[in-house]
XYZ file of C-alpha atoms in Angstrom:
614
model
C 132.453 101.253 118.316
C 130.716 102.823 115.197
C 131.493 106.506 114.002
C 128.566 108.825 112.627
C 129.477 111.750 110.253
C 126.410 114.107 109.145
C 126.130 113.523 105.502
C 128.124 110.689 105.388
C 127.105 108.012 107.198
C 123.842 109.377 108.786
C 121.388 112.007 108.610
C 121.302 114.943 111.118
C 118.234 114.398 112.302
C 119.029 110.959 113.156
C 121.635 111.861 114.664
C 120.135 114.459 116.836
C 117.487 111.976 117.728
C 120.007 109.266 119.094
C 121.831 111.768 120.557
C 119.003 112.620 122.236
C 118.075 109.597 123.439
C 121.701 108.477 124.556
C 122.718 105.789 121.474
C 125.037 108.809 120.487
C 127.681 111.007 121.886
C 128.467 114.081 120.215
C 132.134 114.491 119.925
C 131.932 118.121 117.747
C 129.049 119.628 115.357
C 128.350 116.458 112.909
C 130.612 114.072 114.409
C 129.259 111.251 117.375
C 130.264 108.092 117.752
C 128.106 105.125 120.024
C 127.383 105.038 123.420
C 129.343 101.831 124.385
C 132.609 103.192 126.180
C 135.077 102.925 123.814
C 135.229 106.200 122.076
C 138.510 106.897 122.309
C 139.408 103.492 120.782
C 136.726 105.255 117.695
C 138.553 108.399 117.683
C 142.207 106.973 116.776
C 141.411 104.511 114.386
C 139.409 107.054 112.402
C 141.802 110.090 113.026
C 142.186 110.528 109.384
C 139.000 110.117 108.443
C 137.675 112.928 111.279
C 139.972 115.567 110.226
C 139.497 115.140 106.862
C 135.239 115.256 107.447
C 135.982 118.391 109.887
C 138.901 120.113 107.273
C 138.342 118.950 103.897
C 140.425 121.245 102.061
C 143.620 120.992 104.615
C 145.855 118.237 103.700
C 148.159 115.502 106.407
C 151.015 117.264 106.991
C 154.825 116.809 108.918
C 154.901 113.772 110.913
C 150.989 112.083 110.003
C 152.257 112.730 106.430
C 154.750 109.843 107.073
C 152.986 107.896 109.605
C 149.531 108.572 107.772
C 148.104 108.507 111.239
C 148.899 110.346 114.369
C 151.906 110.541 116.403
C 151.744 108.061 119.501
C 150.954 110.899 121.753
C 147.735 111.396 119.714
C 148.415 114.408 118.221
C 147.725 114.651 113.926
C 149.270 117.303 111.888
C 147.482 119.143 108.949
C 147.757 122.105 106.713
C 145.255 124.250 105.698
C 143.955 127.977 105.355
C 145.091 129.033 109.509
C 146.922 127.957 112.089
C 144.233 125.481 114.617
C 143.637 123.043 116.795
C 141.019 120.963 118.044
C 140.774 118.172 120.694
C 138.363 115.105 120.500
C 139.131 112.835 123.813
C 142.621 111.495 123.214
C 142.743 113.010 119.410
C 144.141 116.352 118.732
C 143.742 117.941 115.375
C 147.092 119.934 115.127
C 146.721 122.603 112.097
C 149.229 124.891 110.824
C 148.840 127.601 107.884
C 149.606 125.703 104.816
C 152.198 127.546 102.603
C 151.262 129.601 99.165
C 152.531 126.926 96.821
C 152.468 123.623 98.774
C 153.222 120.212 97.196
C 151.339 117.129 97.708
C 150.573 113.879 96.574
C 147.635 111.317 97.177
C 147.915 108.917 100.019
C 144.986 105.977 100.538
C 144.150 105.615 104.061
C 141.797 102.745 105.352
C 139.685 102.324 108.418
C 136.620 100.249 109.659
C 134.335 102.697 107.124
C 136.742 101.567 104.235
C 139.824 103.315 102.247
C 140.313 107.412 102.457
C 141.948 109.206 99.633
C 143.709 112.404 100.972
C 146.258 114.289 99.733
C 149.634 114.390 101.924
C 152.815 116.385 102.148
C 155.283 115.262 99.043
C 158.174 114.083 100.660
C 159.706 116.971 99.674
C 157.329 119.324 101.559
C 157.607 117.437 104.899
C 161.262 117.391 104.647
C 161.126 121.035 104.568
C 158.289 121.027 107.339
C 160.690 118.774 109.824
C 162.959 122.448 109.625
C 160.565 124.914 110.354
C 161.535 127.284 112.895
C 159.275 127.196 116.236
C 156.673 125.226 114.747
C 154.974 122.274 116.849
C 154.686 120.299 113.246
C 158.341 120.417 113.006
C 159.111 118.932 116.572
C 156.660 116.206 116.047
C 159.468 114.881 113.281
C 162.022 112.491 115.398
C 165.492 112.259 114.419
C 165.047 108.994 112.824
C 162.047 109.958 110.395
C 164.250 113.024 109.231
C 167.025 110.612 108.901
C 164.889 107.951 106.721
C 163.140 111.688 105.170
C 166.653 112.124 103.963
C 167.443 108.675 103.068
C 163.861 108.333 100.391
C 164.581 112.055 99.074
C 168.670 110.501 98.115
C 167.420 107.776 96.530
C 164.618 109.230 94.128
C 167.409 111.765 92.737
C 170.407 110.213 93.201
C 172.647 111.979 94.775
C 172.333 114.451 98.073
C 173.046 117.313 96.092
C 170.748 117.150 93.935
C 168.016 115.580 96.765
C 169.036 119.370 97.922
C 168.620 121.412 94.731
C 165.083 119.640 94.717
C 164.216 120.490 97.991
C 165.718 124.164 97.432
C 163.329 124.094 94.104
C 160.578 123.788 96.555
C 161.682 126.115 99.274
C 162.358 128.971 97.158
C 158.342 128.794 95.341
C 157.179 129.269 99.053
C 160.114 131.685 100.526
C 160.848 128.879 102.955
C 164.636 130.065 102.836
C 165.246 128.901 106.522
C 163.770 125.778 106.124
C 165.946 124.971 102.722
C 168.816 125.676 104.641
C 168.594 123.788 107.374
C 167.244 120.444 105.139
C 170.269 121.305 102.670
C 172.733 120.846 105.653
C 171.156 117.671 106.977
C 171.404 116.102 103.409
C 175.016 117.239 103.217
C 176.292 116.571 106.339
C 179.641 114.723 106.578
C 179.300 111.252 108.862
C 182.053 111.420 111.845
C 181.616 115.737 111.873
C 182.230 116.643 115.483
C 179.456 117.477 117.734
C 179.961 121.115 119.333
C 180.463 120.816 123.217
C 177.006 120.214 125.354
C 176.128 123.049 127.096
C 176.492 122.398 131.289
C 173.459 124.210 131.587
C 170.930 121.851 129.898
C 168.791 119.894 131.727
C 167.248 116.046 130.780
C 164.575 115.069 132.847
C 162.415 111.987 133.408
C 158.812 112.281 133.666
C 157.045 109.370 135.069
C 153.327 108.838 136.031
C 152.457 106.565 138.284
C 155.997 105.114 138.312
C 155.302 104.458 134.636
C 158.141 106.655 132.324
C 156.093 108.696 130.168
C 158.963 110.805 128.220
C 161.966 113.145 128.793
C 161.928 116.855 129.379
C 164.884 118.703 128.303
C 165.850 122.142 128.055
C 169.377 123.239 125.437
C 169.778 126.345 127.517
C 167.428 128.071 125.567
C 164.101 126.222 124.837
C 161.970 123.121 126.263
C 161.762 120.012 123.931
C 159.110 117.335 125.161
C 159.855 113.890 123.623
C 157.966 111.099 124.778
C 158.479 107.403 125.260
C 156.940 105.166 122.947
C 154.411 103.180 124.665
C 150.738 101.733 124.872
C 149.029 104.032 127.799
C 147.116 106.865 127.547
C 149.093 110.155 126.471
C 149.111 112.687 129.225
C 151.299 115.196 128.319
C 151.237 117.474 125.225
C 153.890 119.286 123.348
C 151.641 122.048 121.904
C 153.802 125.155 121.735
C 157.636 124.328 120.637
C 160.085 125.542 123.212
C 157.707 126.149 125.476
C 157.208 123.851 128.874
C 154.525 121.778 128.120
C 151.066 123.277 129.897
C 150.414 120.205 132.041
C 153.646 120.459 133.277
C 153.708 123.847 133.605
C 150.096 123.497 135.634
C 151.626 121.910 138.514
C 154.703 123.980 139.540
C 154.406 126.507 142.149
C 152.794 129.806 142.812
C 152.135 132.470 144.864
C 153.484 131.818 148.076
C 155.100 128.640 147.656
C 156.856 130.170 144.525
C 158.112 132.864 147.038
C 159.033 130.319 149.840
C 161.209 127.857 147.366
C 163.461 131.195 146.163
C 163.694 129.472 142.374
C 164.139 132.035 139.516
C 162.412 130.508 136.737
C 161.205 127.248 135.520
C 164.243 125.381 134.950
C 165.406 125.547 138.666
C 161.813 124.794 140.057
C 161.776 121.389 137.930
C 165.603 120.691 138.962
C 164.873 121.279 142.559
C 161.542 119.227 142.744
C 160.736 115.651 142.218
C 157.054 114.936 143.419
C 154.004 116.755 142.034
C 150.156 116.498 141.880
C 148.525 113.865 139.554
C 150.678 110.886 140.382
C 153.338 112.910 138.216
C 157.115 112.408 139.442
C 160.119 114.387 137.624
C 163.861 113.024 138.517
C 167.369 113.155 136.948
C 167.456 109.693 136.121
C 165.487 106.459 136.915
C 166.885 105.502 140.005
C 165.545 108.332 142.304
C 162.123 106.964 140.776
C 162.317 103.608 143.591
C 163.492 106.313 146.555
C 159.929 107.878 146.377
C 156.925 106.947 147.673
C 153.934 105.942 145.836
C 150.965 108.447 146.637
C 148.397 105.722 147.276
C 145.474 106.740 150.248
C 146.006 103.692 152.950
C 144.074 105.558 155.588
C 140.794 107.864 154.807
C 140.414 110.863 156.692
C 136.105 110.107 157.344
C 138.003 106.931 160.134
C 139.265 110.328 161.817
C 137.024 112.836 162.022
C 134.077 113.323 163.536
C 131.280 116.071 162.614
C 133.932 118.724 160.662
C 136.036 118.071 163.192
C 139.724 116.363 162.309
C 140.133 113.711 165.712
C 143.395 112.050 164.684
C 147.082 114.322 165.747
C 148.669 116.780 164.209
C 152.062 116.014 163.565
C 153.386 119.301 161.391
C 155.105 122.397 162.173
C 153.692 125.079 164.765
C 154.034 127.944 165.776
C 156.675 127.969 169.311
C 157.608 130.060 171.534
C 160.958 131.518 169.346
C 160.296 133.973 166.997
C 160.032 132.205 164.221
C 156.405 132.462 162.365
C 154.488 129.160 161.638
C 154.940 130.037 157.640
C 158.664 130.043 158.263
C 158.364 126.655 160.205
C 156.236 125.293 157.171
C 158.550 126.408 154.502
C 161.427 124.611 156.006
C 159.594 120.985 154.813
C 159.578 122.589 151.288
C 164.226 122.239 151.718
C 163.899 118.833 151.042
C 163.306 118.308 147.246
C 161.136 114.952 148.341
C 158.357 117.333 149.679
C 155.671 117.110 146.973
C 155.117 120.282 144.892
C 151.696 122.386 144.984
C 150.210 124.773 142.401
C 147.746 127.682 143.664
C 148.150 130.581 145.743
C 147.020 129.713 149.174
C 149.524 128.960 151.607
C 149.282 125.075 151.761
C 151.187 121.970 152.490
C 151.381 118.029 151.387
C 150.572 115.794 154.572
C 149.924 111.773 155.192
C 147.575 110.686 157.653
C 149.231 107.342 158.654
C 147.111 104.485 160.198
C 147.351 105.420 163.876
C 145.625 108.630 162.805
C 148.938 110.747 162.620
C 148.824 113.777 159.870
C 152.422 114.650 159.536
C 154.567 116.610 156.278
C 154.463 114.139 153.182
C 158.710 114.283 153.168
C 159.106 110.418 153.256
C 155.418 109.365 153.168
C 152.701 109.014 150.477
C 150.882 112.134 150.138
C 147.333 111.279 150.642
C 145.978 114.694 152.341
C 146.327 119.046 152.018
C 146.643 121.010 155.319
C 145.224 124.649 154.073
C 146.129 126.653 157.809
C 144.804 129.920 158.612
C 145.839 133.395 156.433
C 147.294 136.334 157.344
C 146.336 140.126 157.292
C 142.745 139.152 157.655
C 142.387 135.857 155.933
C 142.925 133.938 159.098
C 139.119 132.392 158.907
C 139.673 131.365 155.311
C 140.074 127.284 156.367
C 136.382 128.034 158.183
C 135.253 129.841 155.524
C 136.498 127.078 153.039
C 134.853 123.856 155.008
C 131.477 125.767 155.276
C 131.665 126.398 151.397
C 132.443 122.665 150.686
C 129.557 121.771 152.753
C 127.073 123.988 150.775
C 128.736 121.926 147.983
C 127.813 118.110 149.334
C 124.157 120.034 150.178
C 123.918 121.167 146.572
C 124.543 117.535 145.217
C 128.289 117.958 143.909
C 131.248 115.069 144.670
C 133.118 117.028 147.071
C 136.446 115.412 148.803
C 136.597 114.371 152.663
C 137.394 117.797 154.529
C 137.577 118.478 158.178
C 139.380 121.130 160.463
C 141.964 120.861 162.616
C 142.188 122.116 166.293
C 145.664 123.772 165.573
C 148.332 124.031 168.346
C 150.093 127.454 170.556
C 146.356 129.141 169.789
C 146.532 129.465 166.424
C 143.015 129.544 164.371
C 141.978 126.047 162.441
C 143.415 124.727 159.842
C 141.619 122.389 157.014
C 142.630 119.072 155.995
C 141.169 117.735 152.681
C 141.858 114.270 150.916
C 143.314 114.116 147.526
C 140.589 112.854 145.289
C 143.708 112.326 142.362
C 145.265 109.291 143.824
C 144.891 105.441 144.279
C 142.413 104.159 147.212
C 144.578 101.175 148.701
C 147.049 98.527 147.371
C 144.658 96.838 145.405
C 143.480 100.030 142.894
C 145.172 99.504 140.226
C 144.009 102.382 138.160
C 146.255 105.330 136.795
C 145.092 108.892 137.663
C 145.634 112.587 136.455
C 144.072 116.110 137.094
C 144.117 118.484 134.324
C 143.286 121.762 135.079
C 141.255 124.136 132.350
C 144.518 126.332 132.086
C 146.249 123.000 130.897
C 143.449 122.115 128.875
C 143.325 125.289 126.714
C 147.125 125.878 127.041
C 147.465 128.941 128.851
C 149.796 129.926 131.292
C 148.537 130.097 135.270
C 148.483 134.157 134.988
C 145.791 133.905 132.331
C 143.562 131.785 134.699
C 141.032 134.564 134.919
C 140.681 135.008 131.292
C 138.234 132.824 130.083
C 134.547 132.004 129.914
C 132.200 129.478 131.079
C 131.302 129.373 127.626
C 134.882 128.644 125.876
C 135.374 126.280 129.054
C 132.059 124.397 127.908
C 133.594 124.493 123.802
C 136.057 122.671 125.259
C 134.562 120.399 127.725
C 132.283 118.684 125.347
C 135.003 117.096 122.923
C 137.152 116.031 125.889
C 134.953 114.403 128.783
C 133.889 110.929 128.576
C 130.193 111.930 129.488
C 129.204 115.245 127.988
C 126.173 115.775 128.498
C 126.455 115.102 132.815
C 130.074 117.520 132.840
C 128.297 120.257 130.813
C 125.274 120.503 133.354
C 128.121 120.132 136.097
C 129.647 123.149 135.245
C 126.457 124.764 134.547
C 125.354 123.968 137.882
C 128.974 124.829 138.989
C 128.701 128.203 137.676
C 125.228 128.928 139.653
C 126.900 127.636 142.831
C 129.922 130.266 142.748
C 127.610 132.945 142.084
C 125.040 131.560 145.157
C 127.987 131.397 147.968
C 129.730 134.237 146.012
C 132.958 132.872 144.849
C 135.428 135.266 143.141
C 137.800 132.653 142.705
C 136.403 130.263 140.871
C 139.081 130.769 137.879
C 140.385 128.259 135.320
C 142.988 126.577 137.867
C 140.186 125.823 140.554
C 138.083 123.703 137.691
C 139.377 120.485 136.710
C 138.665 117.374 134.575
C 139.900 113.877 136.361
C 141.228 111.619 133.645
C 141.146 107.993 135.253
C 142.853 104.774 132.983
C 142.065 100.929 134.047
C 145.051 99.072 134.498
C 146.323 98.206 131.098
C 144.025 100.582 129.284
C 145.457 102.003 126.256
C 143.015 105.314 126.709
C 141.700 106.639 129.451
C 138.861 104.879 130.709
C 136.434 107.829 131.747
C 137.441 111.770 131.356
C 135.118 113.664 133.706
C 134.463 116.758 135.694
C 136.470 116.632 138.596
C 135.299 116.848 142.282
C 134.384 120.349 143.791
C 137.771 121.950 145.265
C 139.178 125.286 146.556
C 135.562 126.814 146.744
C 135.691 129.895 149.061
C 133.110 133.114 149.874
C 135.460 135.598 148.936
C 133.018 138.836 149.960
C 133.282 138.051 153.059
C 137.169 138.781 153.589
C 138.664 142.685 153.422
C 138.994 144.661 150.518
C 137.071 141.567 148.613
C 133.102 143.010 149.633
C 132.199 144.061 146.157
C 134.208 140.944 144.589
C 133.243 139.521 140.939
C 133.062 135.968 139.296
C 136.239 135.076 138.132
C 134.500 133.768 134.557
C 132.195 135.756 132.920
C 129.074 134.409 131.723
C 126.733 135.896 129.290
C 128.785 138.695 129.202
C 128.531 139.115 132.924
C 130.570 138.390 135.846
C 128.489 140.293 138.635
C 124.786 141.318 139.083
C 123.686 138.126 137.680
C 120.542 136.882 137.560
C 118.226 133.608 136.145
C 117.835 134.937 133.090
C 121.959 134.781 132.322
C 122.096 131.583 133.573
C 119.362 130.635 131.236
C 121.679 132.161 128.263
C 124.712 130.764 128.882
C 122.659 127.198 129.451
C 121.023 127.743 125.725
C 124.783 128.923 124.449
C 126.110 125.458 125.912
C 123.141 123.192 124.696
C 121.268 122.728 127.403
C 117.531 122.481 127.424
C 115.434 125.512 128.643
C 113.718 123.344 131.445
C 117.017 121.280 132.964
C 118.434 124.745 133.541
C 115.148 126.368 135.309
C 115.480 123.199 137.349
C 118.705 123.321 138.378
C 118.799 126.666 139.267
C 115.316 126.184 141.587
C 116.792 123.022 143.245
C 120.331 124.703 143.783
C 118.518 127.382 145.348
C 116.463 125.599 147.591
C 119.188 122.921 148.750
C 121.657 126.081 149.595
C 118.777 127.776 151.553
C 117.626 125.578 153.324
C 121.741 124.160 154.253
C 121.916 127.488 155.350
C 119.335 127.139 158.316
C 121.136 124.516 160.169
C 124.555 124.587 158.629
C 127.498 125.533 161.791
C 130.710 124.985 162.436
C 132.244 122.447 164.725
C 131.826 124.101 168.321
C 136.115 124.090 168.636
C 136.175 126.487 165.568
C 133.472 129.104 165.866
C 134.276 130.644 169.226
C 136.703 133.234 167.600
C 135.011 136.164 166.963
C 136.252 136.249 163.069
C 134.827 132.920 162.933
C 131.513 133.914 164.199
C 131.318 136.624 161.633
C 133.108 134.903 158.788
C 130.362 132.456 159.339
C 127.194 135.015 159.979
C 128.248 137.115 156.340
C 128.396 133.736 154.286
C 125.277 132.420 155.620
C 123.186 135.700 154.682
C 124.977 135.472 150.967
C 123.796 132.288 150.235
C 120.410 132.961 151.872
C 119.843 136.601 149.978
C 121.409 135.422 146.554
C 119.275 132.153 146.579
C 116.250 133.911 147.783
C 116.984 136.443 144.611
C 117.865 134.112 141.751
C 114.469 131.914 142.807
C 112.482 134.502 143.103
């Protein structure tokens, strides 16, 4: 696959043209590569040559000063005039602020377009980089390239003294007083010193993905440390903050009231306690717990048991009785066993299989294939209704929306909804590897910042990343118009996804694309919520919107005046006219709350589709 670079290797207006027509894909402003599926193949082997083209006056810093390439979890270290990053599909430009007086020499770098001069930490400099304090570019340096740092910096001068006078030479021009230190005591350092006693209280854990080890997550006592395996898949998780839990990872423990249930004071004992989470992703003491755990892999789809919204197989999890003891209590006792697969998100939920006989029971012991979501409390008890109605607006409006029906739940209690995973295997025979990366994990921020953001920073960050631009950024602009048609306030930056899917054997991942629809909910029509807001702002906005802010966040996203009057007409129409025959199952409306739930949503959609058309 050929790379394109404005004023390098083509003109923009060629470029724009191809683009236009679909030869090209824009990666970022002046950068595209061809339209043949291999881009992220394109985007490694000309690492170098992008970040130079994108920051010509930062140099290769840390660990890509040695390597003169990236680090095998795709990440590429530079220095320049701020601290940076930027992410082009497996590729992430990592820059720090380069110091006042830095030192560098000239490194040749070829690729497929022919040789790069750049300039390149001395190895003095990134000796002194691999003992900065907090600083991602300093974790990215392994023990052994410090070691063989050490080793080159000895030899040109002799002696490890005076390696560490010249290192202290450089430290002291840029006030890097820590960082001399800390190099001067690695060069000095005695062979056979004793090691200071581990602390009980650190943790080293294995992270595996699909039964494949990825890397080990450990934690001193006093800060996270990510270091990952050395190997030829696609990288999944990112180290992007030193001493902080990586975001993926940190994007699948539990919140709200699963947090609550599971009693775990931080972090550390939530990643102890559990072993099975979301996205294939298993975290264990040590490999043998990896073969005690079952592989999530769908064996039985829900559409062979339900019929018309309703779920017809049995429900095999916990009810409510006749002791005193609340269904939620009876549902947080599965959540004892660390085997019970892990969810994110507020709502109270739980993992279940549905096994071939058309039993849904608690995923303890069995793949977890399928999400029970039963009813609230203090007057979110028609939420699972309210829930399947807004997925179904979703299939009428054209999205991919997961199998979702409701269950007839036992001792009277309102419905509950069962959806199918959409992030796992379908049957022995798929052989592909599967993750779900939520937008809080994407722009690493922490799950209480996941009504922070924009449409528009979510779109900056979409277009580098997904495998199929163009398509994801009218998805999310026809995303956006559908939570402000049904109304949902809680369409945040946890509830929108991308779904990163790697053939078997593939070194990248295969396609990186908008994920299905999920956790879409009318949250007007539930107490205290009447006069609720968008959870993302859009042109500014995140209530009283109308066509013409849709029309200015689709020109602020690039696209084309006439797709977005389209979409928003046909999402209007499809919505209104769902809305004239759309009901729930007959088991499920007869309760009065449903009735209403149901009546409020339905004039919503109808008013706000009837308004933004008009």
């Amino acid at each position: 696959m050929a790379l394109h670079l404005v004023g390098e290797t083509i003109d923009a207006k060629r470029a724009h043209l191809r683009a236009q027509s679909g030869e090209l894909i824009q990666l970022v402003r002046g950068v595209y590569v061809d339209d043949d599926g291999n881009a992220e193949t394109a985007v490694l082997s000309h690492a170098v040559r992008i970040a130079h083209y994108l920051y010509p006056n930062a140099y290769l810093s840390s660990a890509s000063a040695a390597l003169l390439a990236p680090t095998p979890d795709g990440r590429l270290f530079i220095s320049g005039r701020r601290n940076q990053r930027t992410r082009l599909r497996n590729l992430e430009i990592v820059q720090n602020e380069a110091p006042p007086h830095p030192s560098t020499a000239v490194a040749v770098v070829g690729d497929d377009l022919g040789e790069l001069r750049i300039d390149v930490s001395s190895p003095r400099q990134r000796f002194l980089e691999a003992f900065r304090l907090r600083s991602e570019h300093a974790s990215a340096v392994t023990a052994n390239m410090r070691t063989q740092m050490a080793a080159r910096l000895v030899e040109e001068h002799g002696s490890a003294r005076a390696a560490a006078d010249a290192v202290w030479a450089l430290a002291r021009e840029n006030a890097w007083y820590r960082e001399g230190e800390g190099a001067e005591r690695f060069l000095l350092v005695q062979p056979g010193t004793a090691k200071a006693p581990a602390n009980k209280a650190a943790l080293d854990l294995l992270v595996a993905w699909h039964g494949e080890f990825l890397g080990r997550l450990t934690h001193d006592g006093f800060e996270w440390r990510w270091k990952p395996q050395k190997r030829s898949g696609p990288a999944l998780v990112r180290e992007t903050t030193p001493g902080k839990l990586p975001a993926f990872i940190e994007s699948l423990l539990p919140e709200g009231w699963l947090a609550q249930v599971l009693h775990e004071r931080d972090e550390r004992e939530a990643l102890r306690r559990g072993r099975r989470y979301m996205s294939n992703i298993v975290i264990v003491q040590n490999r043998a717990e990896l073969a005690t755990l079952p592989a999530d892999v769908l064996a039985t789809p829900l559409a062979a048991f339900a019929d018309a919204g309703r779920f017809t197989g049995r429900y095999g999890g916990p009810a409510r009785g006749e002791i005193e003891e609340t269904f939620e209590q009876k549902l947080a006792r599965i959540y004892e066993r660390a085997e019970t697969p892990r969810l994110s998100g507020v709502q109270i939920k739980a993992p279940m299989s549905l096994l071939a006989d058309g039993d849904l029971v608690p995923a303890i012991d069995q793949p977890f294939t399928h999400i029970l979501k039963p009813a609230g409390t203090a007057g979110y008890e028609t939420l699972p209704v309210v829930e399947w109605l807004c997925l179904e607006f979703g299939r009428a409006a054209g999205f991919d929306v997961p199998s979702a029906a409701l269950i007839e739940m036992p001792d009277g209690m309102l419905p509950a909804l069962v959806v199918e995973r959409f992030d796992i295997r379908r049957g022995p025979q798929d052989q592909r590897r599967l993750a779900l990366e939520d937008f809080c994990s994407i722009l690493d921020l922490p799950a209480s910042a996941k009504y922070d953001g924009t449409i528009e920073r979510m779109a900056r960050s979409l277009r580098p990343l997904s495998t199929d631009p163009a398509a994801d950024l009218n998805t999310l602009f026809r995303r956006a118009i559908f939570a402000w048609l049904i109304a949902d306030g809680d369409m945040h930056m946890k509830n929108l996804a991308l779904l990163k899917t790697a053939d078997a054997g593939a070194k990248a991942f295969t396609t990186v694309r908008f994920a299905p629809l999920y956790d879409a909910v009318t949250t007007r029509v539930f107490p205290g919520l009447g006069n609720d807001r968008m959870a993302l702002k859009l042109n500014g906005k995140d209530d009283r919107l109308n066509a013409q802010d849709f029309l200015a966040l689709a020109r602020t996203i690039g696209l084309t005046a006439g797709d977005a009057g389209a979409a928003i007409t046909e999402l209007a129409a499809r919505l209104s006219e769902r809305a004239l025959t759309l009901r729930l199952p007959d088991f499920a409306g007869h309760a009065e709350a449903a009735k209403s739930g149901q009546g409020k949503l339905m004039a919503i959609v109808s008013e706000r589709s009837a308004a933004i058309a008009g």
